[in-house]
PDB file of C-alpha atoms in Angstrom:
ATOM      1  CA  MET A1361     -59.671 -25.086 -10.475  1.00  0.00           C
ATOM      2  CA  THR A1362     -62.796 -24.526 -11.956  1.00  0.00           C
ATOM      3  CA  ALA A1363     -62.060 -27.145 -14.248  1.00  0.00           C
ATOM      4  CA  SER A1364     -62.688 -26.959 -17.724  1.00  0.00           C
ATOM      5  CA  THR A1365     -65.350 -28.646 -19.443  1.00  0.00           C
ATOM      6  CA  THR A1366     -66.969 -25.727 -18.653  1.00  0.00           C
ATOM      7  CA  ARG A1367     -61.398 -25.884 -13.979  1.00  0.00           C
ATOM      8  CA  ARG A1368     -61.438 -28.235 -16.508  1.00  0.00           C
ATOM      9  CA  THR A1369     -62.414 -30.630 -19.692  1.00  0.00           C
ATOM     10  CA  THR A1370     -62.071 -34.372 -19.748  1.00  0.00           C
ATOM     11  CA  ALA A1371     -58.558 -33.835 -18.702  1.00  0.00           C
ATOM     12  CA  ALA A1372     -59.090 -30.586 -17.014  1.00  0.00           C
ATOM     13  CA  ARG A1373     -60.329 -27.781 -13.477  1.00  0.00           C
ATOM     14  CA  THR A1374     -63.496 -24.154 -12.136  1.00  0.00           C
ATOM     15  CA  ARG A1375     -61.047 -24.871  -9.269  1.00  0.00           C
ATOM     16  CA  THR A1376     -68.777 -19.322  -5.262  1.00  0.00           C
ATOM     17  CA  ALA A1377     -71.165 -18.366  -5.904  1.00  0.00           C
ATOM     18  CA  ALA A1378     -72.939 -15.934  -3.530  1.00  0.00           C
ATOM     19  CA  VAL A1379     -73.570 -12.271  -3.891  1.00  0.00           C
ATOM     20  CA  GLY A1380     -70.989 -10.433  -1.863  1.00  0.00           C
ATOM     21  CA  ALA A1381     -68.538 -13.298  -2.146  1.00  0.00           C
ATOM     22  CA  ILE A1382     -65.808 -10.893  -3.143  1.00  0.00           C
ATOM     23  CA  ALA A1383     -65.622 -10.043   0.530  1.00  0.00           C
ATOM     24  CA  VAL A1384     -64.000 -13.422   0.939  1.00  0.00           C
ATOM     25  CA  ALA A1385     -60.907 -12.086  -0.721  1.00  0.00           C
ATOM     26  CA  GLY A1386     -60.184  -9.886   2.260  1.00  0.00           C
ATOM     27  CA  ALA A1387     -60.002 -12.881   4.516  1.00  0.00           C
ATOM     28  CA  LEU A1388     -57.624 -14.796   2.280  1.00  0.00           C
ATOM     29  CA  ILE A1389     -54.687 -12.509   2.967  1.00  0.00           C
ATOM     30  CA  LEU A1390     -55.032 -12.961   6.691  1.00  0.00           C
ATOM     31  CA  THR A1391     -54.190 -16.641   6.519  1.00  0.00           C
ATOM     32  CA  GLY A1392     -52.175 -16.715   4.092  1.00  0.00           C
ATOM     33  CA  CYS A1393     -48.827 -26.552  -6.633  1.00  0.00           C
ATOM     34  CA  GLY A1394     -43.357 -33.838  -9.745  1.00  0.00           C
ATOM     35  CA  ASP A1395     -42.577 -34.113  -6.226  1.00  0.00           C
ATOM     36  CA  GLN A1396     -44.379 -36.039  -3.596  1.00  0.00           C
ATOM     37  CA  THR A1397     -45.295 -34.974  -0.095  1.00  0.00           C
ATOM     38  CA  ASN A1398     -47.766 -35.702   2.666  1.00  0.00           C
ATOM     39  CA  SER A1399     -50.672 -33.345   3.138  1.00  0.00           C
ATOM     40  CA  GLY A1400     -51.635 -31.300   6.138  1.00  0.00           C
ATOM     41  CA  SER A1401     -50.142 -31.579   9.580  1.00  0.00           C
ATOM     42  CA  ASP A1402     -47.762 -34.269  10.726  1.00  0.00           C
ATOM     43  CA  SER A1403     -50.520 -35.705  12.887  1.00  0.00           C
ATOM     44  CA  SER A1404     -51.935 -37.429   9.814  1.00  0.00           C
ATOM     45  CA  SER A1405     -48.860 -39.637   9.634  1.00  0.00           C
ATOM     46  CA  SER A1406     -49.783 -41.231  12.933  1.00  0.00           C
ATOM     47  CA  ALA A1407     -53.273 -42.187  11.774  1.00  0.00           C
ATOM     48  CA  SER A1408     -53.963 -45.847  12.442  1.00  0.00           C
ATOM     49  CA  THR A1409     -56.387 -47.944  10.462  1.00  0.00           C
ATOM     50  CA  SER A1410     -57.035 -49.948  13.599  1.00  0.00           C
ATOM     51  CA  SER A1411     -58.499 -46.964  15.440  1.00  0.00           C
ATOM     52  CA  ALA A1412     -59.871 -44.779  12.640  1.00  0.00           C
ATOM     53  CA  PRO A1413     -63.679 -44.844  12.638  1.00  0.00           C
ATOM     54  CA  LEU A1414     -64.109 -45.251   8.873  1.00  0.00           C
ATOM     55  CA  ALA A1415     -61.108 -47.431   8.039  1.00  0.00           C
ATOM     56  CA  ASP A1416     -63.223 -50.456   7.221  1.00  0.00           C
ATOM     57  CA  LYS A1417     -64.883 -48.565   4.372  1.00  0.00           C
ATOM     58  CA  LEU A1418     -61.635 -48.391   2.395  1.00  0.00           C
ATOM     59  CA  PRO A1419     -60.531 -51.023  -0.115  1.00  0.00           C
ATOM     60  CA  LYS A1420     -58.213 -53.534   1.567  1.00  0.00           C
ATOM     61  CA  GLU A1421     -55.226 -52.660  -0.643  1.00  0.00           C
ATOM     62  CA  ILE A1422     -55.389 -49.032   0.450  1.00  0.00           C
ATOM     63  CA  ARG A1423     -55.863 -49.950   4.108  1.00  0.00           C
ATOM     64  CA  ASP A1424     -52.782 -52.177   3.840  1.00  0.00           C
ATOM     65  CA  LYS A1425     -50.714 -49.415   2.223  1.00  0.00           C
ATOM     66  CA  GLY A1426     -51.969 -46.765   4.630  1.00  0.00           C
ATOM     67  CA  VAL A1427     -51.688 -44.210   1.829  1.00  0.00           C
ATOM     68  CA  ILE A1428     -53.976 -42.617  -0.745  1.00  0.00           C
ATOM     69  CA  LYS A1429     -51.963 -41.264  -3.686  1.00  0.00           C
ATOM     70  CA  VAL A1430     -53.301 -37.879  -4.763  1.00  0.00           C
ATOM     71  CA  GLY A1431     -52.656 -36.290  -8.146  1.00  0.00           C
ATOM     72  CA  SER A1432     -52.693 -32.500  -7.826  1.00  0.00           C
ATOM     73  CA  ASP A1433     -51.497 -29.375  -9.608  1.00  0.00           C
ATOM     74  CA  ILE A1434     -49.741 -27.884  -6.609  1.00  0.00           C
ATOM     75  CA  ALA A1435     -49.546 -24.301  -7.837  1.00  0.00           C
ATOM     76  CA  TYR A1436     -53.033 -23.019  -7.183  1.00  0.00           C
ATOM     77  CA  ALA A1437     -53.007 -20.957  -4.012  1.00  0.00           C
ATOM     78  CA  PRO A1438     -54.936 -21.008  -1.769  1.00  0.00           C
ATOM     79  CA  VAL A1439     -56.368 -24.379  -2.816  1.00  0.00           C
ATOM     80  CA  GLU A1440     -53.031 -26.182  -2.961  1.00  0.00           C
ATOM     81  CA  PHE A1441     -49.547 -24.695  -3.089  1.00  0.00           C
ATOM     82  CA  LYS A1442     -46.138 -24.862  -1.444  1.00  0.00           C
ATOM     83  CA  ASP A1443     -45.226 -22.591   1.428  1.00  0.00           C
ATOM     84  CA  SER A1444     -41.822 -21.001   1.911  1.00  0.00           C
ATOM     85  CA  ALA A1445     -40.513 -24.220   3.435  1.00  0.00           C
ATOM     86  CA  GLY A1446     -41.653 -26.303   0.470  1.00  0.00           C
ATOM     87  CA  LYS A1447     -44.533 -27.938   2.341  1.00  0.00           C
ATOM     88  CA  VAL A1448     -47.792 -28.552   0.488  1.00  0.00           C
ATOM     89  CA  VAL A1449     -50.501 -26.445   2.117  1.00  0.00           C
ATOM     90  CA  GLY A1450     -53.924 -25.085   1.303  1.00  0.00           C
ATOM     91  CA  ILE A1451     -57.600 -25.936   1.366  1.00  0.00           C
ATOM     92  CA  ASP A1452     -57.283 -29.343  -0.315  1.00  0.00           C
ATOM     93  CA  PRO A1453     -54.349 -30.636   1.783  1.00  0.00           C
ATOM     94  CA  ASP A1454     -56.044 -29.520   4.993  1.00  0.00           C
ATOM     95  CA  LEU A1455     -59.305 -31.235   4.056  1.00  0.00           C
ATOM     96  CA  ALA A1456     -57.388 -34.356   3.013  1.00  0.00           C
ATOM     97  CA  ASP A1457     -55.596 -34.402   6.353  1.00  0.00           C
ATOM     98  CA  ALA A1458     -58.898 -34.240   8.233  1.00  0.00           C
ATOM     99  CA  MET A1459     -60.397 -36.990   6.063  1.00  0.00           C
ATOM    100  CA  GLY A1460     -57.286 -39.108   6.569  1.00  0.00           C
ATOM    101  CA  LYS A1461     -57.848 -39.117  10.301  1.00  0.00           C
ATOM    102  CA  GLU A1462     -61.322 -40.541   9.750  1.00  0.00           C
ATOM    103  CA  LEU A1463     -60.044 -43.191   7.326  1.00  0.00           C
ATOM    104  CA  GLY A1464     -56.769 -44.011   9.076  1.00  0.00           C
ATOM    105  CA  VAL A1465     -54.552 -43.244   6.073  1.00  0.00           C
ATOM    106  CA  LYS A1466     -52.248 -40.516   4.801  1.00  0.00           C
ATOM    107  CA  PHE A1467     -53.108 -38.535   1.682  1.00  0.00           C
ATOM    108  CA  GLU A1468     -49.854 -38.245  -0.269  1.00  0.00           C
ATOM    109  CA  PHE A1469     -49.931 -35.376  -2.768  1.00  0.00           C
ATOM    110  CA  GLU A1470     -47.947 -35.753  -6.006  1.00  0.00           C
ATOM    111  CA  ASN A1471     -47.474 -32.741  -8.243  1.00  0.00           C
ATOM    112  CA  GLY A1472     -48.669 -32.944 -11.839  1.00  0.00           C
ATOM    113  CA  THR A1473     -49.879 -30.725 -14.669  1.00  0.00           C
ATOM    114  CA  PHE A1474     -53.590 -30.146 -14.248  1.00  0.00           C
ATOM    115  CA  ASP A1475     -54.677 -31.380 -17.669  1.00  0.00           C
ATOM    116  CA  THR A1476     -52.888 -34.721 -17.128  1.00  0.00           C
ATOM    117  CA  LEU A1477     -54.444 -35.622 -13.776  1.00  0.00           C
ATOM    118  CA  ILE A1478     -57.354 -37.653 -15.114  1.00  0.00           C
ATOM    119  CA  THR A1479     -54.972 -39.517 -17.406  1.00  0.00           C
ATOM    120  CA  GLY A1480     -52.941 -40.290 -14.288  1.00  0.00           C
ATOM    121  CA  LEU A1481     -56.044 -41.748 -12.679  1.00  0.00           C
ATOM    122  CA  ARG A1482     -56.671 -43.975 -15.701  1.00  0.00           C
ATOM    123  CA  SER A1483     -53.114 -45.297 -15.587  1.00  0.00           C
ATOM    124  CA  ASP A1484     -53.285 -45.910 -11.804  1.00  0.00           C
ATOM    125  CA  ARG A1485     -50.517 -43.440 -11.122  1.00  0.00           C
ATOM    126  CA  TYR A1486     -52.869 -41.819  -8.625  1.00  0.00           C
ATOM    127  CA  ASP A1487     -55.688 -43.219  -6.513  1.00  0.00           C
ATOM    128  CA  ILE A1488     -57.575 -39.932  -6.699  1.00  0.00           C
ATOM    129  CA  ALA A1489     -57.191 -36.433  -8.136  1.00  0.00           C
ATOM    130  CA  MET A1490     -57.828 -33.549  -5.754  1.00  0.00           C
ATOM    131  CA  SER A1491     -56.945 -30.262  -7.349  1.00  0.00           C
ATOM    132  CA  ALA A1492     -59.787 -27.749  -7.359  1.00  0.00           C
ATOM    133  CA  MET A1493     -61.215 -29.836 -10.185  1.00  0.00           C
ATOM    134  CA  THR A1494     -64.688 -28.869 -11.288  1.00  0.00           C
ATOM    135  CA  ASP A1495     -67.203 -31.679 -11.431  1.00  0.00           C
ATOM    136  CA  THR A1496     -68.812 -31.589 -14.879  1.00  0.00           C
ATOM    137  CA  LYS A1497     -70.948 -34.018 -16.870  1.00  0.00           C
ATOM    138  CA  ASP A1498     -68.277 -34.089 -19.588  1.00  0.00           C
ATOM    139  CA  ARG A1499     -65.658 -35.236 -17.125  1.00  0.00           C
ATOM    140  CA  GLN A1500     -68.007 -37.757 -15.586  1.00  0.00           C
ATOM    141  CA  GLU A1501     -68.649 -39.224 -19.034  1.00  0.00           C
ATOM    142  CA  GLY A1502     -65.151 -38.852 -20.520  1.00  0.00           C
ATOM    143  CA  ILE A1503     -66.173 -36.258 -23.113  1.00  0.00           C
ATOM    144  CA  ASP A1504     -63.761 -33.697 -24.568  1.00  0.00           C
ATOM    145  CA  SER A1505     -65.616 -30.410 -24.183  1.00  0.00           C
ATOM    146  CA  ASP A1506     -63.906 -28.877 -27.218  1.00  0.00           C
ATOM    147  CA  THR A1507     -64.822 -31.642 -29.672  1.00  0.00           C
ATOM    148  CA  GLY A1508     -67.806 -33.275 -27.976  1.00  0.00           C
ATOM    149  CA  LYS A1509     -66.144 -36.653 -28.571  1.00  0.00           C
ATOM    150  CA  LYS A1510     -65.698 -39.406 -26.007  1.00  0.00           C
ATOM    151  CA  VAL A1511     -62.026 -39.732 -25.120  1.00  0.00           C
ATOM    152  CA  GLY A1512     -62.113 -41.930 -22.030  1.00  0.00           C
ATOM    153  CA  GLU A1513     -64.171 -43.753 -19.481  1.00  0.00           C
ATOM    154  CA  GLY A1514     -64.776 -40.693 -17.363  1.00  0.00           C
ATOM    155  CA  VAL A1515     -64.548 -40.423 -13.587  1.00  0.00           C
ATOM    156  CA  ASP A1516     -66.768 -40.140 -10.543  1.00  0.00           C
ATOM    157  CA  PHE A1517     -66.608 -37.107  -8.275  1.00  0.00           C
ATOM    158  CA  VAL A1518     -67.105 -36.575  -4.568  1.00  0.00           C
ATOM    159  CA  ASP A1519     -68.077 -32.903  -4.411  1.00  0.00           C
ATOM    160  CA  TYR A1520     -66.722 -30.864  -1.494  1.00  0.00           C
ATOM    161  CA  PHE A1521     -66.754 -27.134  -2.362  1.00  0.00           C
ATOM    162  CA  THR A1522     -68.357 -24.620  -4.757  1.00  0.00           C
ATOM    163  CA  ALA A1523     -66.480 -22.003  -6.800  1.00  0.00           C
ATOM    164  CA  GLY A1524     -67.024 -19.708  -9.751  1.00  0.00           C
ATOM    165  CA  VAL A1525     -64.661 -18.114 -12.267  1.00  0.00           C
ATOM    166  CA  SER A1526     -63.355 -14.537 -11.979  1.00  0.00           C
ATOM    167  CA  ILE A1527     -61.550 -12.070 -14.233  1.00  0.00           C
ATOM    168  CA  TYR A1528     -58.681  -9.952 -12.955  1.00  0.00           C
ATOM    169  CA  THR A1529     -56.521  -7.264 -14.552  1.00  0.00           C
ATOM    170  CA  GLN A1530     -53.413  -5.283 -13.714  1.00  0.00           C
ATOM    171  CA  LYS A1531     -54.289  -2.843 -10.991  1.00  0.00           C
ATOM    172  CA  GLY A1532     -55.526   0.459 -12.388  1.00  0.00           C
ATOM    173  CA  LYS A1533     -55.473  -0.756 -16.010  1.00  0.00           C
ATOM    174  CA  ASN A1534     -58.117  -1.967 -18.484  1.00  0.00           C
ATOM    175  CA  THR A1535     -60.876  -0.486 -16.388  1.00  0.00           C
ATOM    176  CA  ASP A1536     -63.284  -1.002 -19.297  1.00  0.00           C
ATOM    177  CA  ILE A1537     -63.253  -4.768 -18.671  1.00  0.00           C
ATOM    178  CA  LYS A1538     -66.171  -5.776 -16.471  1.00  0.00           C
ATOM    179  CA  THR A1539     -67.631  -8.854 -18.162  1.00  0.00           C
ATOM    180  CA  TRP A1540     -66.484 -11.629 -20.502  1.00  0.00           C
ATOM    181  CA  SER A1541     -68.006  -9.827 -23.489  1.00  0.00           C
ATOM    182  CA  ASP A1542     -65.713  -6.877 -22.764  1.00  0.00           C
ATOM    183  CA  LEU A1543     -62.747  -9.093 -23.631  1.00  0.00           C
ATOM    184  CA  CYS A1544     -63.529  -9.063 -27.361  1.00  0.00           C
ATOM    185  CA  GLY A1545     -60.496  -7.600 -29.136  1.00  0.00           C
ATOM    186  CA  LYS A1546     -58.335  -8.101 -26.047  1.00  0.00           C
ATOM    187  CA  LYS A1547     -55.934 -10.766 -24.781  1.00  0.00           C
ATOM    188  CA  ILE A1548     -56.516 -13.024 -21.780  1.00  0.00           C
ATOM    189  CA  VAL A1549     -54.182 -15.465 -20.032  1.00  0.00           C
ATOM    190  CA  VAL A1550     -55.434 -18.630 -18.339  1.00  0.00           C
ATOM    191  CA  GLN A1551     -54.338 -22.042 -17.149  1.00  0.00           C
ATOM    192  CA  ARG A1552     -54.663 -24.750 -19.776  1.00  0.00           C
ATOM    193  CA  GLY A1553     -57.586 -27.165 -19.391  1.00  0.00           C
ATOM    194  CA  THR A1554     -59.627 -24.954 -17.097  1.00  0.00           C
ATOM    195  CA  VAL A1555     -63.135 -23.570 -17.246  1.00  0.00           C
ATOM    196  CA  SER A1556     -61.572 -20.164 -17.738  1.00  0.00           C
ATOM    197  CA  GLU A1557     -60.013 -21.440 -20.978  1.00  0.00           C
ATOM    198  CA  ASP A1558     -63.349 -22.915 -22.067  1.00  0.00           C
ATOM    199  CA  LEU A1559     -65.155 -19.659 -21.328  1.00  0.00           C
ATOM    200  CA  ALA A1560     -62.638 -17.592 -23.294  1.00  0.00           C
ATOM    201  CA  LYS A1561     -63.067 -19.871 -26.333  1.00  0.00           C
ATOM    202  CA  SER A1562     -66.837 -19.783 -26.052  1.00  0.00           C
ATOM    203  CA  GLU A1563     -67.040 -16.025 -25.608  1.00  0.00           C
ATOM    204  CA  SER A1564     -64.651 -15.407 -28.493  1.00  0.00           C
ATOM    205  CA  LYS A1565     -67.107 -17.123 -30.853  1.00  0.00           C
ATOM    206  CA  LYS A1566     -69.730 -14.557 -29.836  1.00  0.00           C
ATOM    207  CA  CYS A1567     -67.517 -11.535 -30.604  1.00  0.00           C
ATOM    208  CA  THR A1568     -68.539  -9.413 -33.586  1.00  0.00           C
ATOM    209  CA  GLY A1569     -66.674  -7.204 -36.039  1.00  0.00           C
ATOM    210  CA  GLY A1570     -63.723  -9.566 -36.226  1.00  0.00           C
ATOM    211  CA  LYS A1571     -62.683  -8.689 -32.689  1.00  0.00           C
ATOM    212  CA  LYS A1572     -62.018 -12.119 -31.224  1.00  0.00           C
ATOM    213  CA  ILE A1573     -60.516 -12.811 -27.818  1.00  0.00           C
ATOM    214  CA  ALA A1574     -56.805 -13.551 -28.041  1.00  0.00           C
ATOM    215  CA  LEU A1575     -56.087 -16.480 -25.710  1.00  0.00           C
ATOM    216  CA  GLU A1576     -52.776 -17.593 -24.230  1.00  0.00           C
ATOM    217  CA  SER A1577     -52.820 -20.750 -22.091  1.00  0.00           C
ATOM    218  CA  PHE A1578     -50.193 -21.939 -19.638  1.00  0.00           C
ATOM    219  CA  ASP A1579     -49.383 -25.132 -17.740  1.00  0.00           C
ATOM    220  CA  ASN A1580     -50.207 -23.484 -14.422  1.00  0.00           C
ATOM    221  CA  ASP A1581     -51.890 -20.405 -13.069  1.00  0.00           C
ATOM    222  CA  GLN A1582     -48.700 -18.856 -11.717  1.00  0.00           C
ATOM    223  CA  GLN A1583     -47.269 -18.667 -15.249  1.00  0.00           C
ATOM    224  CA  ALA A1584     -50.416 -16.903 -16.423  1.00  0.00           C
ATOM    225  CA  GLN A1585     -50.152 -14.438 -13.554  1.00  0.00           C
ATOM    226  CA  THR A1586     -46.516 -13.723 -14.407  1.00  0.00           C
ATOM    227  CA  ARG A1587     -47.458 -12.971 -18.024  1.00  0.00           C
ATOM    228  CA  LEU A1588     -50.200 -10.565 -16.962  1.00  0.00           C
ATOM    229  CA  ARG A1589     -48.011  -8.924 -14.336  1.00  0.00           C
ATOM    230  CA  ALA A1590     -45.423  -8.181 -17.050  1.00  0.00           C
ATOM    231  CA  GLY A1591     -48.054  -6.525 -19.235  1.00  0.00           C
ATOM    232  CA  GLY A1592     -48.271  -9.379 -21.737  1.00  0.00           C
ATOM    233  CA  ALA A1593     -52.071  -9.487 -21.644  1.00  0.00           C
ATOM    234  CA  ASP A1594     -55.084  -7.387 -20.810  1.00  0.00           C
ATOM    235  CA  ALA A1595     -56.654  -9.766 -18.292  1.00  0.00           C
ATOM    236  CA  GLY A1596     -56.383 -13.117 -16.571  1.00  0.00           C
ATOM    237  CA  SER A1597     -58.993 -15.535 -15.305  1.00  0.00           C
ATOM    238  CA  SER A1598     -59.084 -18.336 -12.761  1.00  0.00           C
ATOM    239  CA  ASP A1599     -61.335 -19.747 -10.076  1.00  0.00           C
ATOM    240  CA  PHE A1600     -62.573 -17.112  -7.656  1.00  0.00           C
ATOM    241  CA  PRO A1601     -60.613 -18.290  -4.575  1.00  0.00           C
ATOM    242  CA  VAL A1602     -57.408 -18.298  -6.624  1.00  0.00           C
ATOM    243  CA  ALA A1603     -58.034 -14.969  -8.324  1.00  0.00           C
ATOM    244  CA  ALA A1604     -58.942 -13.362  -4.994  1.00  0.00           C
ATOM    245  CA  TYR A1605     -55.806 -14.747  -3.351  1.00  0.00           C
ATOM    246  CA  ALA A1606     -53.616 -13.455  -6.202  1.00  0.00           C
ATOM    247  CA  VAL A1607     -55.199 -10.012  -5.981  1.00  0.00           C
ATOM    248  CA  LYS A1608     -54.559  -9.848  -2.242  1.00  0.00           C
ATOM    249  CA  THR A1609     -51.029 -11.250  -2.191  1.00  0.00           C
ATOM    250  CA  SER A1610     -49.234 -10.503  -5.464  1.00  0.00           C
ATOM    251  CA  GLY A1611     -47.007  -7.490  -5.051  1.00  0.00           C
ATOM    252  CA  GLY A1612     -48.438  -6.878  -1.619  1.00  0.00           C
ATOM    253  CA  GLY A1613     -51.840  -6.341  -3.192  1.00  0.00           C
ATOM    254  CA  ASN A1614     -50.571  -3.847  -5.765  1.00  0.00           C
ATOM    255  CA  ASP A1615     -50.399  -6.029  -8.899  1.00  0.00           C
ATOM    256  CA  PHE A1616     -53.951  -7.052  -9.701  1.00  0.00           C
ATOM    257  CA  GLN A1617     -57.612  -6.177  -9.227  1.00  0.00           C
ATOM    258  CA  LEU A1618     -60.773  -8.292  -9.508  1.00  0.00           C
ATOM    259  CA  VAL A1619     -63.269  -7.049 -12.092  1.00  0.00           C
ATOM    260  CA  GLY A1620     -66.923  -7.910 -12.507  1.00  0.00           C
ATOM    261  CA  GLU A1621     -68.621 -10.838 -10.814  1.00  0.00           C
ATOM    262  CA  GLN A1622     -67.727 -14.500 -10.760  1.00  0.00           C
ATOM    263  CA  VAL A1623     -69.592 -16.759 -13.161  1.00  0.00           C
ATOM    264  CA  GLU A1624     -70.059 -20.476 -13.828  1.00  0.00           C
ATOM    265  CA  ALA A1625     -70.395 -21.444 -10.165  1.00  0.00           C
ATOM    266  CA  ALA A1626     -69.922 -25.214  -9.940  1.00  0.00           C
ATOM    267  CA  PRO A1627     -68.737 -27.875  -7.489  1.00  0.00           C
ATOM    268  CA  TYR A1628     -65.143 -28.898  -6.933  1.00  0.00           C
ATOM    269  CA  GLY A1629     -64.920 -32.665  -6.779  1.00  0.00           C
ATOM    270  CA  ILE A1630     -62.410 -35.307  -5.750  1.00  0.00           C
ATOM    271  CA  ALA A1631     -62.014 -37.408  -8.912  1.00  0.00           C
ATOM    272  CA  VAL A1632     -62.040 -41.201  -8.593  1.00  0.00           C
ATOM    273  CA  ALA A1633     -61.828 -43.834 -11.342  1.00  0.00           C
ATOM    274  CA  LYS A1634     -65.208 -45.319 -12.247  1.00  0.00           C
ATOM    275  CA  LYS A1635     -64.056 -48.765 -11.137  1.00  0.00           C
ATOM    276  CA  ASP A1636     -63.121 -47.580  -7.638  1.00  0.00           C
ATOM    277  CA  THR A1637     -66.622 -47.312  -6.200  1.00  0.00           C
ATOM    278  CA  GLN A1638     -65.585 -48.486  -2.732  1.00  0.00           C
ATOM    279  CA  LEU A1639     -62.920 -45.799  -2.498  1.00  0.00           C
ATOM    280  CA  ARG A1640     -65.381 -43.198  -3.783  1.00  0.00           C
ATOM    281  CA  ASP A1641     -67.932 -44.116  -1.144  1.00  0.00           C
ATOM    282  CA  ALA A1642     -65.291 -44.131   1.601  1.00  0.00           C
ATOM    283  CA  LEU A1643     -64.243 -40.612   0.644  1.00  0.00           C
ATOM    284  CA  LYS A1644     -67.852 -39.462   0.704  1.00  0.00           C
ATOM    285  CA  ALA A1645     -68.310 -40.948   4.176  1.00  0.00           C
ATOM    286  CA  ALA A1646     -65.122 -39.251   5.408  1.00  0.00           C
ATOM    287  CA  LEU A1647     -66.153 -35.894   3.982  1.00  0.00           C
ATOM    288  CA  ASP A1648     -69.588 -36.138   5.553  1.00  0.00           C
ATOM    289  CA  ALA A1649     -67.916 -37.036   8.856  1.00  0.00           C
ATOM    290  CA  ILE A1650     -65.657 -33.979   8.926  1.00  0.00           C
ATOM    291  CA  ILE A1651     -68.561 -31.737   7.944  1.00  0.00           C
ATOM    292  CA  LYS A1652     -70.543 -33.149  10.856  1.00  0.00           C
ATOM    293  CA  ASN A1653     -67.711 -32.950  13.423  1.00  0.00           C
ATOM    294  CA  GLY A1654     -66.768 -29.383  12.466  1.00  0.00           C
ATOM    295  CA  GLU A1655     -63.299 -30.009  11.042  1.00  0.00           C
ATOM    296  CA  TYR A1656     -64.462 -29.081   7.539  1.00  0.00           C
ATOM    297  CA  GLY A1657     -65.759 -25.753   8.788  1.00  0.00           C
ATOM    298  CA  LYS A1658     -62.472 -25.007  10.545  1.00  0.00           C
ATOM    299  CA  VAL A1659     -60.518 -25.513   7.302  1.00  0.00           C
ATOM    300  CA  ILE A1660     -62.909 -23.408   5.249  1.00  0.00           C
ATOM    301  CA  LYS A1661     -62.785 -20.614   7.788  1.00  0.00           C
ATOM    302  CA  LYS A1662     -58.987 -20.792   8.069  1.00  0.00           C
ATOM    303  CA  TRP A1663     -58.653 -20.016   4.361  1.00  0.00           C
ATOM    304  CA  GLY A1664     -61.439 -17.437   4.298  1.00  0.00           C
ATOM    305  CA  VAL A1665     -63.620 -19.206   1.738  1.00  0.00           C
ATOM    306  CA  GLU A1666     -66.830 -19.751   3.686  1.00  0.00           C
ATOM    307  CA  ALA A1667     -68.927 -18.643   0.709  1.00  0.00           C
ATOM    308  CA  GLY A1668     -68.024 -21.881  -1.066  1.00  0.00           C
ATOM    309  CA  ALA A1669     -68.763 -24.288   1.771  1.00  0.00           C
ATOM    310  CA  VAL A1670     -71.108 -27.251   1.289  1.00  0.00           C
ATOM    311  CA  THR A1671     -73.310 -28.887   3.915  1.00  0.00           C
ATOM    312  CA  GLN A1672     -72.919 -32.462   2.681  1.00  0.00           C
ATOM    313  CA  ALA A1673     -70.821 -34.511   0.286  1.00  0.00           C
ATOM    314  CA  THR A1674     -72.407 -35.239  -3.090  1.00  0.00           C
ATOM    315  CA  VAL A1675     -71.446 -37.773  -5.742  1.00  0.00           C
ATOM    316  CA  ASN A1676     -71.471 -36.477  -9.329  1.00  0.00           C
ATOM    317  CA  GLY A1677     -73.412 -33.319  -8.578  1.00  0.00           C
ATOM    318  CA  GLY A1678     -71.916 -31.418 -11.509  1.00  0.00           C
ATOM    319  CA  LYS A1679     -74.046 -30.408 -14.485  1.00  0.00           C
TER     320      LYS A1679
END
């Protein structure tokens, strides 16, 4: 999620930037977010720390457990969601599975509300948060983007993807909406704690003539989509991969349409507590390894999101 703090603030997600990236949406349909489940294929469960090439980079307690606990909002297709059999699938679980083979551990995804994931990191409920979370300076420093006040220690990020924010409407309706400024006097639905929410608040302050943007925020993106589908708003907004997937799949492609261009392109990052520098560096090494060996590219291509691919892992690359 493009996380807020403009998908997501201190507790939030942008969850791509290139011209022509909307073409990615066509590929999404071809391939097709508190419970706990293992990510990716079953092969990850057989990973052995004794044979994994990067196992020695992990903290000993995680090597001994053989598990990395992942906080994630598992309702954000195609980044992470549950398939018809209830299995957690998507870009993040597939990347985690590939990284797990390098590290010799399983990534165990636990469902949580997006704007509580960083709190879960602070309380050690999770080892990491991987949930289309945008890497921002506010999140790194523990700043609430709404108030500008420090609310926590902040987190470190291992950046692994790039995504922007898109607007979508009911198909064939509100054709006058092309940009964020066109939303003045209209109602938009978003997921709480995301960059989309931040953008709506920011743009509303710029509206003139008393025509502010009416904003309704939900715990997850699927709830926002349901509200828009029922005609309860003029537009919705979410990270481009998610908006494109919704446009292609909801109602067989008949419910929604993308409008305008994506904005606020920023990196998705795996969030790690500031104190867990060894884990952070191990994740970076694993991500670099799967980029180099081609597994990263296979996942990105599988989900049709090549426009957001990165060529190397970066720590705290968000602005």
